XYZ file of C-alpha atoms in Angstrom:
111
model
C 5.634 -3.825 -15.897
C 9.407 -4.152 -16.175
C 9.448 -2.679 -19.684
C 7.404 0.312 -18.490
C 9.870 1.011 -15.686
C 12.889 0.667 -17.967
C 11.214 2.991 -20.468
C 10.589 5.612 -17.762
C 14.170 5.467 -16.453
C 15.710 5.561 -19.934
C 13.427 8.406 -21.060
C 14.225 10.415 -17.942
C 17.969 10.036 -18.474
C 17.788 10.959 -22.169
C 15.503 13.940 -21.490
C 17.822 15.096 -18.721
C 20.855 14.951 -21.015
C 19.123 16.924 -23.771
C 17.693 19.535 -21.426
C 20.769 20.281 -19.307
C 21.640 23.468 -21.184
C 18.041 24.568 -21.716
C 16.281 23.672 -18.456
C 14.091 26.349 -16.916
C 12.603 25.210 -13.599
C 8.876 25.634 -13.002
C 8.247 28.829 -11.066
C 4.704 28.440 -9.768
C 2.246 25.784 -8.686
C 0.469 25.673 -12.047
C 3.687 24.807 -13.898
C 4.554 22.128 -11.319
C 1.054 20.699 -11.667
C 1.394 20.546 -15.456
C 4.839 18.923 -15.211
C 3.678 16.308 -12.703
C 0.493 15.660 -14.731
C 2.581 15.039 -17.857
C 4.686 12.515 -15.978
C 1.670 10.673 -14.603
C -0.156 10.690 -17.947
C 2.975 9.473 -19.746
C 3.419 6.657 -17.247
C -0.174 5.461 -17.586
C -0.058 5.880 -21.358
C 3.034 3.682 -21.621
C 1.525 1.152 -19.217
C -1.676 0.816 -21.221
C 0.077 0.699 -24.603
C 2.291 -2.102 -23.291
C -0.756 -3.924 -21.898
C -2.647 -3.507 -25.190
C 0.261 -4.974 -27.160
C 0.278 -7.976 -24.789
C -3.414 -8.789 -25.170
C -4.386 -7.637 -28.681
C -3.162 -8.286 -32.183
C -0.074 -6.199 -32.896
C -1.351 -5.017 -36.292
C -4.319 -3.393 -34.540
C -2.494 -1.724 -31.636
C 0.641 -0.433 -33.374
C -1.085 1.837 -35.930
C -3.015 3.516 -33.124
C 0.273 4.118 -31.307
C 1.707 5.838 -34.396
C -1.126 8.364 -34.315
C 0.738 10.001 -31.416
C 2.805 12.010 -33.898
C -0.268 13.170 -35.772
C -2.057 14.180 -32.576
C 1.016 16.050 -31.305
C 1.077 18.177 -34.445
C -2.676 18.820 -34.292
C -2.442 19.861 -30.623
C 0.562 22.057 -31.424
C -1.385 23.869 -34.124
C -4.662 24.210 -32.193
C -3.448 24.960 -28.668
C -0.074 26.607 -29.175
C -0.413 28.167 -32.616
C 2.704 26.389 -33.877
C 3.531 26.328 -37.546
C 4.969 23.332 -39.338
C 7.026 23.099 -42.473
C 6.711 20.995 -45.561
C 8.583 17.986 -44.201
C 6.479 17.828 -41.029
C 3.274 17.828 -43.049
C 4.765 15.305 -45.476
C 5.687 13.046 -42.567
C 2.180 13.198 -41.117
C 0.734 12.444 -44.550
C 2.997 9.401 -44.925
C 2.034 8.154 -41.446
C -1.678 8.483 -42.167
C -1.355 6.862 -45.609
C 0.614 3.968 -44.148
C -1.934 3.441 -41.366
C -4.797 3.363 -43.856
C -2.882 1.037 -46.186
C -1.937 -1.297 -43.329
C -5.517 -1.471 -42.063
C -6.961 -2.153 -45.516
C -4.274 -4.725 -46.285
C -4.856 -6.641 -43.054
C -8.628 -6.620 -43.635
C -8.112 -7.921 -47.162
C -6.033 -10.831 -45.860
C -8.839 -11.893 -43.491
C -11.382 -12.228 -46.332
């Protein structure tokens, strides 16, 4: 639980520093609800990832955690109509290839 709290405090400070010049406060209840929901979801997500790493094999949990980048790009394309360049797509491809390789390699070692 300590690591989750340190992560939240550190992330808040870093996000605050990077958003000082660009911050636009939420103007209505819907925006506040989305902002608060993101904070709650992020807190529970970090809590459960930390818990999963404590109780499961690290080579099983960590690849799933790396899928966050892939899912963020997919959500950006589907929900927000964002476009990504060559290096973004290359990065996602490398992440997926590495996850598949890591999974196959670990399964091969168990045989």
